[in-house]
Amino acid sequence: MKYISTRGGMAPQAFSDILLEGLAPDGGLAVPETLPQISADTLESWRGLSYADLAFEVLSRFATDIPADDLRRLTHAAYRPGIFSSEDIVPLRALDDGMHLLGLSEGPTLAFKDMAMQFLGQVFEYVLTRRGATLNILGATSGDTGSAAEYALRGKQGVAVFMLSPHGRMSAFQRAQMYSLQDENIHNIAVRGVFDEAQDIVKALAGDLDFKTRYRIGAVNSINWARIAAQVVYYFHGWLRATSAAGQQVSFAVPSGNFGNILSGHIARAMGLPVRRLVLATNENNVLEEFFRTGIYRPRGAEQTYATSSPSMDISRASNFERFVFDLTGRDPRRVKALWADLARDGYFDLASLKPGFESQYGFVAGTSTHADRLAVIRATYDATGVLVDPHTADGVKVAREFVEPGVPMLVLETALPAKFSDTIEEALGRPVTPPPALAGLESLPQRVEVMDCDAQLVRRYIEANAKV
């Protein structure tokens, strides 16, 4: 398995090479030359596998340069009780009306990002140790990627983490999870701006090839293909737990901001998983919903990006969208480059002519949710089922209800545990939610964070002074 760039300017590379690179040298994103195909018989043979063994089966199709015994050891180190609080790693719970909750928030930071980050923490250290190399991870977070990456990489040999976050725009719990870490290889930088501006800094520095090479800059954001591949696993897991017959279709509803989570569902479907629909749910920052409704992709500026009660989705420029557009345009890198040139010049591009295929060919449908919707869903879901969902997952439940079909299980992908967003839960239910005992008092711990203006040069100088070399 080799990987190429969505913009056509990268020679084919192995999994371990793109793992350490982040953005491709031409500014595009790494994608497999061809996607592995999983037959119905193979899929059926996976029933009953543990999550770690299923992860090995799926990831072995992507990480073909890692010896099988080593990869199996890495997946078993990543996905085990003690790191995850559920024996199933990802439990499946019934809601109502044919809907189920895929429990992706059993990891150490109580968010779905742990599902990929725990594997990345293992595979980064493995590859760097084999190569005798160091890596400086540069990323941006709207809330959960940062803590998941830092908990997975804290204390790891040869790795330093520089994580940008939007100052004052995450929940108090999210800030405490990140900023309370005191490990010497973890560096939190809060920039005065919104997530998209922080992400622009990451892209600008990663696109400076001299700086990237000199300081060995890598990525853990979902621009890193390994994140996408690791997330593909839980789509297969969800299907295997929700069905009993070969070929039975399942739909997935995915709260979406940066498009990485639902892109993994798109990849799973393209590999042969029987997926009926991929239901994309946005909050008030509905750029992606607008695209699937109109065929026009029109990102918004910082001043038009709303601060909402589902803050991890307060994103108006989705980094992973380029990978889907690559498929949508017949995997034509010249067309992708031209579209992003249009985007830079005009502020939008128009693929309305391809809109009929969004659902018929790729299974995508979309909808939006508001603060009032979130509160209503949190209350109604808890009253009806006793299950408490966080605001992002509530967005997913709200939009999923619009697309439930008889005989087709609808799996809503859980984003985080409600304890991370206690203020909104209290507004919905009239009482706060108690955090897990291991995280009680987290917000009272000392915090270590650098606050600076949203300026790439300031971040550059901070990395130069603190990078592992």
GROMACS .gro file of C-alpha atoms in nm:
model
  469
    1MET     CA    1   0.000   0.000   0.000
    2LYS     CA    2   0.142   0.335  -0.112
    3TYR     CA    3   0.009   0.686  -0.058
    4ILE     CA    4  -0.018   0.983  -0.294
    5SER     CA    5  -0.128   1.345  -0.255
    6THR     CA    6  -0.471   1.483  -0.340
    7ARG     CA    7  -0.286   1.748  -0.543
    8GLY     CA    8  -0.061   1.510  -0.735
    9GLY     CA    9   0.278   1.646  -0.635
   10MET     CA   10   0.408   1.368  -0.408
   11ALA     CA   11   0.583   1.047  -0.509
   12PRO     CA   12   0.414   0.737  -0.364
   13GLN     CA   13   0.516   0.681  -0.002
   14ALA     CA   14   0.474   0.410   0.261
   15PHE     CA   15   0.244   0.437   0.563
   16SER     CA   16   0.529   0.503   0.808
   17ASP     CA   17   0.653   0.791   0.592
   18ILE     CA   18   0.321   0.973   0.570
   19LEU     CA   19   0.264   0.902   0.940
   20LEU     CA   20   0.548   1.141   1.021
   21GLU     CA   21   0.479   1.405   0.756
   22GLY     CA   22   0.132   1.558   0.807
   23LEU     CA   23   0.062   1.775   0.501
   24ALA     CA   24   0.203   1.650   0.172
   25PRO     CA   25   0.489   1.863   0.031
   26ASP     CA   26   0.254   2.008  -0.232
   27GLY     CA   27   0.006   2.124   0.032
   28GLY     CA   28  -0.234   1.838  -0.034
   29LEU     CA   29  -0.336   1.544   0.184
   30ALA     CA   30  -0.212   1.186   0.170
   31VAL     CA   31  -0.457   0.923   0.045
   32PRO     CA   32  -0.409   0.559  -0.054
   33GLU     CA   33  -0.337   0.492  -0.421
   34THR     CA   34  -0.625   0.244  -0.406
   35LEU     CA   35  -0.855   0.149  -0.120
   36PRO     CA   36  -0.844  -0.209   0.011
   37GLN     CA   37  -1.165  -0.404  -0.045
   38ILE     CA   38  -1.328  -0.616   0.225
   39SER     CA   39  -1.545  -0.899   0.093
   40ALA     CA   40  -1.869  -1.006   0.259
   41ASP     CA   41  -1.708  -1.336   0.361
   42THR     CA   42  -1.413  -1.159   0.522
   43LEU     CA   43  -1.645  -0.922   0.703
   44GLU     CA   44  -1.847  -1.213   0.840
   45SER     CA   45  -1.527  -1.382   0.958
   46TRP     CA   46  -1.459  -1.079   1.179
   47ARG     CA   47  -1.768  -1.132   1.395
   48GLY     CA   48  -1.665  -1.195   1.753
   49LEU     CA   49  -1.320  -1.036   1.724
   50SER     CA   50  -1.206  -0.814   2.008
   51TYR     CA   51  -1.171  -0.447   1.921
   52ALA     CA   52  -0.790  -0.478   1.926
   53ASP     CA   53  -0.797  -0.773   1.686
   54LEU     CA   54  -1.046  -0.599   1.458
   55ALA     CA   55  -0.820  -0.292   1.459
   56PHE     CA   56  -0.531  -0.513   1.352
   57GLU     CA   57  -0.734  -0.660   1.064
   58VAL     CA   58  -0.842  -0.318   0.934
   59LEU     CA   59  -0.515  -0.133   0.991
   60SER     CA   60  -0.305  -0.413   0.842
   61ARG     CA   61  -0.467  -0.320   0.509
   62PHE     CA   62  -0.327   0.034   0.540
   63ALA     CA   63   0.001  -0.006   0.733
   64THR     CA   64   0.149  -0.273   0.510
   65ASP     CA   65   0.508  -0.169   0.586
   66ILE     CA   66   0.473  -0.258   0.957
   67PRO     CA   67   0.534  -0.629   1.033
   68ALA     CA   68   0.213  -0.808   1.133
   69ASP     CA   69   0.337  -0.916   1.476
   70ASP     CA   70   0.444  -0.560   1.557
   71LEU     CA   71   0.118  -0.408   1.436
   72ARG     CA   72  -0.086  -0.656   1.639
   73ARG     CA   73   0.118  -0.565   1.948
   74LEU     CA   74   0.052  -0.195   1.883
   75THR     CA   75  -0.325  -0.238   1.846
   76HIS     CA   76  -0.340  -0.449   2.164
   77ALA     CA   77  -0.139  -0.185   2.352
   78ALA     CA   78  -0.373   0.090   2.227
   79TYR     CA   79  -0.710  -0.078   2.279
   80ARG     CA   80  -0.723  -0.247   2.617
   81PRO     CA   81  -0.910  -0.220   2.947
   82GLY     CA   82  -0.726   0.014   3.178
   83ILE     CA   83  -0.699   0.269   2.900
   84PHE     CA   84  -1.066   0.234   2.802
   85SER     CA   85  -1.329   0.198   3.072
   86SER     CA   86  -1.547  -0.047   2.877
   87GLU     CA   87  -1.451  -0.410   2.821
   88ASP     CA   88  -1.597  -0.372   2.470
   89ILE     CA   89  -1.380  -0.060   2.415
   90VAL     CA   90  -1.672   0.076   2.207
   91PRO     CA   91  -2.011  -0.027   2.357
   92LEU     CA   92  -2.334  -0.008   2.159
   93ARG     CA   93  -2.640   0.117   2.348
   94ALA     CA   94  -3.000   0.128   2.229
   95LEU     CA   95  -3.178   0.462   2.223
   96ASP     CA   96  -3.523   0.448   2.062
   97ASP     CA   97  -3.693   0.437   1.722
   98GLY     CA   98  -3.425   0.213   1.572
   99MET     CA   99  -3.144   0.439   1.692
  100HIS     CA  100  -2.832   0.331   1.880
  101LEU     CA  101  -2.542   0.514   2.041
  102LEU     CA  102  -2.192   0.402   1.942
  103GLY     CA  103  -1.995   0.472   2.260
  104LEU     CA  104  -1.668   0.626   2.142
  105SER     CA  105  -1.593   0.818   2.462
  106GLU     CA  106  -1.465   0.548   2.697
  107GLY     CA  107  -1.099   0.657   2.664
  108PRO     CA  108  -0.881   0.865   2.896
  109THR     CA  109  -1.005   1.207   2.777
  110LEU     CA  110  -1.372   1.105   2.745
  111ALA     CA  111  -1.393   1.190   2.374
  112PHE     CA  112  -1.399   1.001   2.045
  113LYS     CA  113  -1.057   1.141   1.953
  114ASP     CA  114  -0.904   0.885   2.193
  115MET     CA  115  -1.002   0.609   1.949
  116ALA     CA  116  -0.741   0.721   1.697
  117MET     CA  117  -0.497   0.897   1.927
  118GLN     CA  118  -0.424   0.593   2.141
  119PHE     CA  119  -0.310   0.408   1.829
  120LEU     CA  120  -0.112   0.710   1.707
  121GLY     CA  121   0.070   0.734   2.038
  122GLN     CA  122   0.183   0.373   2.001
  123VAL     CA  123   0.273   0.384   1.632
  124PHE     CA  124   0.458   0.719   1.653
  125GLU     CA  125   0.689   0.588   1.925
  126TYR     CA  126   0.736   0.258   1.737
  127VAL     CA  127   0.838   0.421   1.408
  128LEU     CA  128   1.055   0.690   1.569
  129THR     CA  129   1.239   0.432   1.781
  130ARG     CA  130   1.310   0.215   1.478
  131ARG     CA  131   1.444   0.516   1.288
  132GLY     CA  132   1.630   0.675   1.578
  133ALA     CA  133   1.445   0.999   1.503
  134THR     CA  134   1.257   1.274   1.683
  135LEU     CA  135   0.931   1.446   1.590
  136ASN     CA  136   0.766   1.774   1.688
  137ILE     CA  137   0.390   1.744   1.660
  138LEU     CA  138   0.213   2.066   1.563
  139GLY     CA  139  -0.165   2.069   1.582
  140ALA     CA  140  -0.474   2.278   1.641
  141THR     CA  141  -0.777   2.179   1.843
  142SER     CA  142  -1.130   2.306   1.887
  143GLY     CA  143  -1.158   2.110   2.209
  144ASP     CA  144  -1.098   1.735   2.206
  145THR     CA  145  -0.815   1.659   1.962
  146GLY     CA  146  -0.568   1.845   2.181
  147SER     CA  147  -0.629   1.658   2.503
  148ALA     CA  148  -0.656   1.322   2.326
  149ALA     CA  149  -0.323   1.379   2.150
  150GLU     CA  150  -0.150   1.503   2.463
  151TYR     CA  151  -0.270   1.215   2.680
  152ALA     CA  152  -0.163   0.966   2.412
  153LEU     CA  153   0.182   1.123   2.362
  154ARG     CA  154   0.274   1.249   2.709
  155GLY     CA  155   0.609   1.105   2.811
  156LYS     CA  156   0.659   0.928   2.478
  157GLN     CA  157   1.021   0.907   2.366
  158GLY     CA  158   1.134   1.133   2.085
  159VAL     CA  159   0.807   1.332   2.060
  160ALA     CA  160   0.714   1.686   2.161
  161VAL     CA  161   0.362   1.824   2.117
  162PHE     CA  162   0.279   2.187   2.033
  163MET     CA  163  -0.100   2.224   2.047
  164LEU     CA  164  -0.280   2.544   1.948
  165SER     CA  165  -0.627   2.615   2.084
  166PRO     CA  166  -0.862   2.916   2.054
  167HIS     CA  167  -0.825   3.126   2.369
  168GLY     CA  168  -1.149   3.129   2.571
  169ARG     CA  169  -1.351   2.920   2.325
  170MET     CA  170  -1.336   2.575   2.485
  171SER     CA  171  -1.527   2.452   2.789
  172ALA     CA  172  -1.358   2.487   3.129
  173PHE     CA  173  -1.325   2.108   3.148
  174GLN     CA  174  -1.161   2.089   2.804
  175ARG     CA  175  -0.913   2.360   2.898
  176ALA     CA  176  -0.831   2.190   3.227
  177GLN     CA  177  -0.771   1.856   3.058
  178MET     CA  178  -0.507   2.008   2.834
  179TYR     CA  179  -0.352   2.286   3.037
  180SER     CA  180  -0.315   2.087   3.361
  181LEU     CA  181  -0.063   1.850   3.202
  182GLN     CA  182   0.286   1.922   3.331
  183ASP     CA  183   0.485   1.680   3.113
  184GLU     CA  184   0.794   1.844   2.966
  185ASN     CA  185   0.716   1.727   2.613
  186ILE     CA  186   0.368   1.890   2.612
  187HIS     CA  187   0.334   2.258   2.508
  188ASN     CA  188  -0.009   2.427   2.504
  189ILE     CA  189  -0.047   2.753   2.309
  190ALA     CA  190  -0.375   2.946   2.335
  191VAL     CA  191  -0.408   3.191   2.047
  192ARG     CA  192  -0.639   3.492   2.051
  193GLY     CA  193  -0.869   3.386   1.768
  194VAL     CA  194  -1.098   3.107   1.651
  195PHE     CA  195  -1.008   2.748   1.565
  196ASP     CA  196  -0.990   2.813   1.191
  197GLU     CA  197  -0.724   3.079   1.249
  198ALA     CA  198  -0.524   2.842   1.469
  199GLN     CA  199  -0.554   2.577   1.200
  200ASP     CA  200  -0.432   2.829   0.939
  201ILE     CA  201  -0.115   2.879   1.146
  202VAL     CA  202  -0.057   2.503   1.156
  203LYS     CA  203  -0.099   2.480   0.778
  204ALA     CA  204   0.127   2.779   0.715
  205LEU     CA  205   0.410   2.639   0.927
  206ALA     CA  206   0.364   2.286   0.792
  207GLY     CA  207   0.374   2.431   0.440
  208ASP     CA  208   0.712   2.594   0.503
  209LEU     CA  209   0.919   2.297   0.388
  210ASP     CA  210   1.249   2.432   0.521
  211PHE     CA  211   1.103   2.491   0.868
  212LYS     CA  212   0.915   2.159   0.857
  213THR     CA  213   1.231   1.967   0.767
  214ARG     CA  214   1.465   2.146   1.008
  215TYR     CA  215   1.235   2.097   1.308
  216ARG     CA  216   1.081   1.765   1.196
  217ILE     CA  217   0.723   1.890   1.213
  218GLY     CA  218   0.449   1.625   1.212
  219ALA     CA  219   0.074   1.628   1.267
  220VAL     CA  220  -0.190   1.456   1.477
  221ASN     CA  221  -0.486   1.650   1.343
  222SER     CA  222  -0.705   1.455   1.108
  223ILE     CA  223  -0.488   1.574   0.818
  224ASN     CA  224  -0.276   1.276   0.933
  225TRP     CA  225  -0.402   0.974   0.740
  226ALA     CA  226  -0.330   0.740   1.034
  227ARG     CA  227  -0.606   0.920   1.226
  228ILE     CA  228  -0.853   0.850   0.948
  229ALA     CA  229  -0.748   0.485   0.917
  230ALA     CA  230  -0.778   0.424   1.292
  231GLN     CA  231  -1.128   0.574   1.291
  232VAL     CA  232  -1.237   0.343   1.009
  233VAL     CA  233  -1.215   0.057   1.260
  234TYR     CA  234  -1.512   0.166   1.470
  235TYR     CA  235  -1.741   0.184   1.168
  236PHE     CA  236  -1.670  -0.184   1.106
  237HIS     CA  237  -1.709  -0.253   1.478
  238GLY     CA  238  -2.045  -0.072   1.488
  239TRP     CA  239  -2.175  -0.262   1.188
  240LEU     CA  240  -2.066  -0.596   1.335
  241ARG     CA  241  -2.242  -0.520   1.667
  242ALA     CA  242  -2.562  -0.381   1.514
  243THR     CA  243  -2.629  -0.653   1.255
  244SER     CA  244  -2.677  -1.027   1.249
  245ALA     CA  245  -2.695  -1.096   0.876
  246ALA     CA  246  -2.446  -1.056   0.594
  247GLY     CA  247  -2.514  -0.754   0.376
  248GLN     CA  248  -2.754  -0.584   0.618
  249GLN     CA  249  -2.732  -0.208   0.580
  250VAL     CA  250  -2.668   0.037   0.863
  251SER     CA  251  -2.672   0.417   0.868
  252PHE     CA  252  -2.434   0.631   1.073
  253ALA     CA  253  -2.504   0.982   1.204
  254VAL     CA  254  -2.191   1.184   1.271
  255PRO     CA  255  -2.157   1.524   1.442
  256SER     CA  256  -1.915   1.700   1.208
  257GLY     CA  257  -1.676   1.994   1.220
  258ASN     CA  258  -1.346   1.912   1.050
  259PHE     CA  259  -1.495   1.628   0.838
  260GLY     CA  260  -1.240   1.371   0.957
  261ASN     CA  261  -1.481   1.151   1.154
  262ILE     CA  262  -1.738   1.115   0.880
  263LEU     CA  263  -1.464   1.082   0.617
  264SER     CA  264  -1.363   0.759   0.793
  265GLY     CA  265  -1.721   0.639   0.741
  266HIS     CA  266  -1.692   0.729   0.374
  267ILE     CA  267  -1.371   0.524   0.355
  268ALA     CA  268  -1.534   0.227   0.531
  269ARG     CA  269  -1.827   0.241   0.288
  270ALA     CA  270  -1.590   0.256  -0.009
  271MET     CA  271  -1.407  -0.050   0.129
  272GLY     CA  272  -1.730  -0.250   0.111
  273LEU     CA  273  -1.902  -0.196   0.446
  274PRO     CA  274  -2.281  -0.208   0.388
  275VAL     CA  275  -2.360   0.155   0.479
  276ARG     CA  276  -2.695   0.294   0.370
  277ARG     CA  277  -2.646   0.659   0.470
  278LEU     CA  278  -2.381   0.881   0.621
  279VAL     CA  279  -2.578   1.149   0.805
  280LEU     CA  280  -2.369   1.462   0.857
  281ALA     CA  281  -2.483   1.678   1.149
  282THR     CA  282  -2.360   2.035   1.199
  283ASN     CA  283  -2.438   2.304   1.452
  284GLU     CA  284  -2.495   2.668   1.360
  285ASN     CA  285  -2.162   2.662   1.175
  286ASN     CA  286  -2.320   2.478   0.885
  287VAL     CA  287  -2.073   2.517   0.598
  288LEU     CA  288  -2.067   2.142   0.535
  289GLU     CA  289  -2.445   2.108   0.555
  290GLU     CA  290  -2.474   2.393   0.305
  291PHE     CA  291  -2.242   2.208   0.067
  292PHE     CA  292  -2.442   1.886   0.074
  293ARG     CA  293  -2.765   2.084   0.035
  294THR     CA  294  -2.648   2.312  -0.249
  295GLY     CA  295  -2.322   2.177  -0.392
  296ILE     CA  296  -2.146   2.505  -0.307
  297TYR     CA  297  -1.854   2.502  -0.061
  298ARG     CA  298  -1.823   2.846   0.095
  299PRO     CA  299  -1.605   2.856   0.411
  300ARG     CA  300  -1.661   3.147   0.647
  301GLY     CA  301  -1.424   3.387   0.813
  302ALA     CA  302  -1.350   3.411   1.184
  303GLU     CA  303  -1.605   3.686   1.234
  304GLN     CA  304  -1.877   3.463   1.089
  305THR     CA  305  -1.789   3.156   1.294
  306TYR     CA  306  -2.029   3.131   1.586
  307ALA     CA  307  -1.930   3.032   1.940
  308THR     CA  308  -2.185   2.762   2.028
  309SER     CA  309  -2.266   2.514   2.302
  310SER     CA  310  -2.114   2.236   2.087
  311PRO     CA  311  -1.776   2.411   2.060
  312SER     CA  312  -1.573   2.127   1.907
  313MET     CA  313  -1.780   2.180   1.592
  314ASP     CA  314  -1.725   2.557   1.574
  315ILE     CA  315  -1.530   2.515   1.251
  316SER     CA  316  -1.592   2.684   0.917
  317ARG     CA  317  -1.305   2.540   0.708
  318ALA     CA  318  -1.293   2.161   0.721
  319SER     CA  319  -0.939   2.032   0.668
  320ASN     CA  320  -1.043   1.683   0.563
  321PHE     CA  321  -1.297   1.792   0.306
  322GLU     CA  322  -1.028   1.790   0.038
  323ARG     CA  323  -1.000   1.411   0.061
  324PHE     CA  324  -1.371   1.369  -0.015
  325VAL     CA  325  -1.354   1.622  -0.300
  326PHE     CA  326  -1.065   1.417  -0.442
  327ASP     CA  327  -1.297   1.116  -0.463
  328LEU     CA  328  -1.592   1.327  -0.577
  329THR     CA  329  -1.392   1.455  -0.876
  330GLY     CA  330  -1.282   1.109  -0.985
  331ARG     CA  331  -0.951   1.130  -0.793
  332ASP     CA  332  -0.829   1.401  -1.029
  333PRO     CA  333  -0.548   1.602  -0.859
  334ARG     CA  334  -0.552   1.871  -1.129
  335ARG     CA  335  -0.921   1.936  -1.063
  336VAL     CA  336  -0.860   1.947  -0.688
  337LYS     CA  337  -0.579   2.202  -0.731
  338ALA     CA  338  -0.803   2.412  -0.954
  339LEU     CA  339  -1.089   2.403  -0.704
  340TRP     CA  340  -0.864   2.516  -0.420
  341ALA     CA  341  -0.731   2.792  -0.644
  342ASP     CA  342  -1.094   2.899  -0.702
  343LEU     CA  343  -1.149   2.887  -0.327
  344ALA     CA  344  -0.847   3.109  -0.262
  345ARG     CA  345  -0.954   3.357  -0.532
  346ASP     CA  346  -1.333   3.364  -0.494
  347GLY     CA  347  -1.399   3.234  -0.143
  348TYR     CA  348  -1.602   2.938  -0.271
  349PHE     CA  349  -1.625   2.668  -0.533
  350ASP     CA  350  -1.929   2.518  -0.701
  351LEU     CA  351  -1.985   2.143  -0.748
  352ALA     CA  352  -2.362   2.162  -0.780
  353SER     CA  353  -2.343   1.960  -1.103
  354LEU     CA  354  -2.227   1.663  -0.894
  355LYS     CA  355  -2.496   1.704  -0.626
  356PRO     CA  356  -2.717   1.414  -0.748
  357GLY     CA  357  -2.438   1.175  -0.656
  358PHE     CA  358  -2.386   1.302  -0.302
  359GLU     CA  359  -2.649   1.060  -0.170
  360SER     CA  360  -2.702   0.814  -0.455
  361GLN     CA  361  -2.333   0.737  -0.505
  362TYR     CA  362  -2.178   0.826  -0.170
  363GLY     CA  363  -2.466   0.800   0.079
  364PHE     CA  364  -2.432   1.152   0.221
  365VAL     CA  365  -2.722   1.350   0.365
  366ALA     CA  366  -2.696   1.641   0.608
  367GLY     CA  367  -2.882   1.856   0.858
  368THR     CA  368  -2.829   2.125   1.120
  369SER     CA  369  -2.899   2.165   1.490
  370THR     CA  370  -2.931   2.470   1.717
  371HIS     CA  371  -2.874   2.540   2.086
  372ALA     CA  372  -3.246   2.496   2.151
  373ASP     CA  373  -3.237   2.164   1.963
  374ARG     CA  374  -2.945   2.047   2.176
  375LEU     CA  375  -3.122   2.124   2.502
  376ALA     CA  376  -3.441   1.956   2.385
  377VAL     CA  377  -3.260   1.642   2.267
  378ILE     CA  378  -3.057   1.611   2.587
  379ARG     CA  379  -3.378   1.633   2.795
  380ALA     CA  380  -3.587   1.406   2.573
  381THR     CA  381  -3.319   1.139   2.535
  382TYR     CA  382  -3.255   1.126   2.907
  383ASP     CA  383  -3.627   1.115   2.993
  384ALA     CA  384  -3.699   0.839   2.739
  385THR     CA  385  -3.394   0.617   2.780
  386GLY     CA  386  -3.193   0.727   3.084
  387VAL     CA  387  -2.897   0.789   2.851
  388LEU     CA  388  -2.726   1.126   2.892
  389VAL     CA  389  -2.561   1.268   2.579
  390ASP     CA  390  -2.327   1.562   2.537
  391PRO     CA  391  -2.421   1.866   2.321
  392HIS     CA  392  -2.233   1.746   2.011
  393THR     CA  393  -2.390   1.402   2.026
  394ALA     CA  394  -2.726   1.575   2.073
  395ASP     CA  395  -2.668   1.749   1.739
  396GLY     CA  396  -2.615   1.404   1.589
  397VAL     CA  397  -2.930   1.260   1.748
  398LYS     CA  398  -3.141   1.554   1.631
  399VAL     CA  399  -3.034   1.525   1.268
  400ALA     CA  400  -3.036   1.143   1.272
  401ARG     CA  401  -3.409   1.139   1.356
  402GLU     CA  402  -3.480   1.305   1.022
  403PHE     CA  403  -3.331   1.007   0.834
  404VAL     CA  404  -3.434   0.698   1.032
  405GLU     CA  405  -3.568   0.424   0.803
  406PRO     CA  406  -3.757   0.107   0.901
  407GLY     CA  407  -3.529  -0.196   0.922
  408VAL     CA  408  -3.207   0.009   0.895
  409PRO     CA  409  -3.029   0.059   1.230
  410MET     CA  410  -2.919   0.420   1.281
  411LEU     CA  411  -2.595   0.444   1.478
  412VAL     CA  412  -2.520   0.787   1.625
  413LEU     CA  413  -2.148   0.834   1.688
  414GLU     CA  414  -2.093   0.964   2.039
  415THR     CA  415  -1.858   1.262   2.047
  416ALA     CA  416  -1.777   1.303   2.416
  417LEU     CA  417  -1.909   1.233   2.763
  418PRO     CA  418  -2.148   1.493   2.908
  419ALA     CA  419  -1.913   1.575   3.198
  420LYS     CA  420  -1.700   1.780   2.956
  421PHE     CA  421  -1.992   2.022   2.902
  422SER     CA  422  -2.153   2.051   3.243
  423ASP     CA  423  -2.291   2.403   3.189
  424THR     CA  424  -2.505   2.295   2.895
  425ILE     CA  425  -2.618   1.976   3.070
  426GLU     CA  426  -2.721   2.186   3.371
  427GLU     CA  427  -2.915   2.420   3.143
  428ALA     CA  428  -3.093   2.122   2.987
  429LEU     CA  429  -3.167   1.919   3.301
  430GLY     CA  430  -3.147   2.172   3.582
  431ARG     CA  431  -2.852   2.001   3.747
  432PRO     CA  432  -2.482   1.962   3.670
  433VAL     CA  433  -2.328   1.632   3.567
  434THR     CA  434  -2.071   1.470   3.794
  435PRO     CA  435  -1.733   1.401   3.631
  436PRO     CA  436  -1.578   1.054   3.662
  437PRO     CA  437  -1.399   1.008   3.998
  438ALA     CA  438  -1.057   0.997   3.831
  439LEU     CA  439  -1.114   1.346   3.690
  440ALA     CA  440  -1.286   1.509   3.988
  441GLY     CA  441  -1.112   1.832   4.079
  442LEU     CA  442  -0.945   1.859   3.739
  443GLU     CA  443  -1.042   2.224   3.698
  444SER     CA  444  -0.870   2.318   4.026
  445LEU     CA  445  -0.528   2.185   3.919
  446PRO     CA  446  -0.249   2.428   3.818
  447GLN     CA  447  -0.252   2.502   3.447
  448ARG     CA  448   0.042   2.562   3.213
  449VAL     CA  449  -0.033   2.743   2.888
  450GLU     CA  450   0.123   3.013   2.669
  451VAL     CA  451  -0.128   3.277   2.553
  452MET     CA  452  -0.029   3.473   2.244
  453ASP     CA  453  -0.170   3.666   1.951
  454CYS     CA  454  -0.284   3.466   1.649
  455ASP     CA  455   0.044   3.514   1.463
  456ALA     CA  456   0.235   3.239   1.283
  457GLN     CA  457   0.569   3.404   1.352
  458LEU     CA  458   0.510   3.404   1.728
  459VAL     CA  459   0.427   3.034   1.716
  460ARG     CA  460   0.730   2.968   1.495
  461ARG     CA  461   0.964   3.133   1.745
  462TYR     CA  462   0.811   2.940   2.035
  463ILE     CA  463   0.863   2.608   1.854
  464GLU     CA  464   1.222   2.701   1.763
  465ALA     CA  465   1.294   2.765   2.131
  466ASN     CA  466   1.130   2.445   2.263
  467ALA     CA  467   1.146   2.180   1.988
  468LYS     CA  468   1.308   1.838   2.021
  469VAL     CA  469   1.602   1.826   1.780
   0.00000   0.00000   0.00000
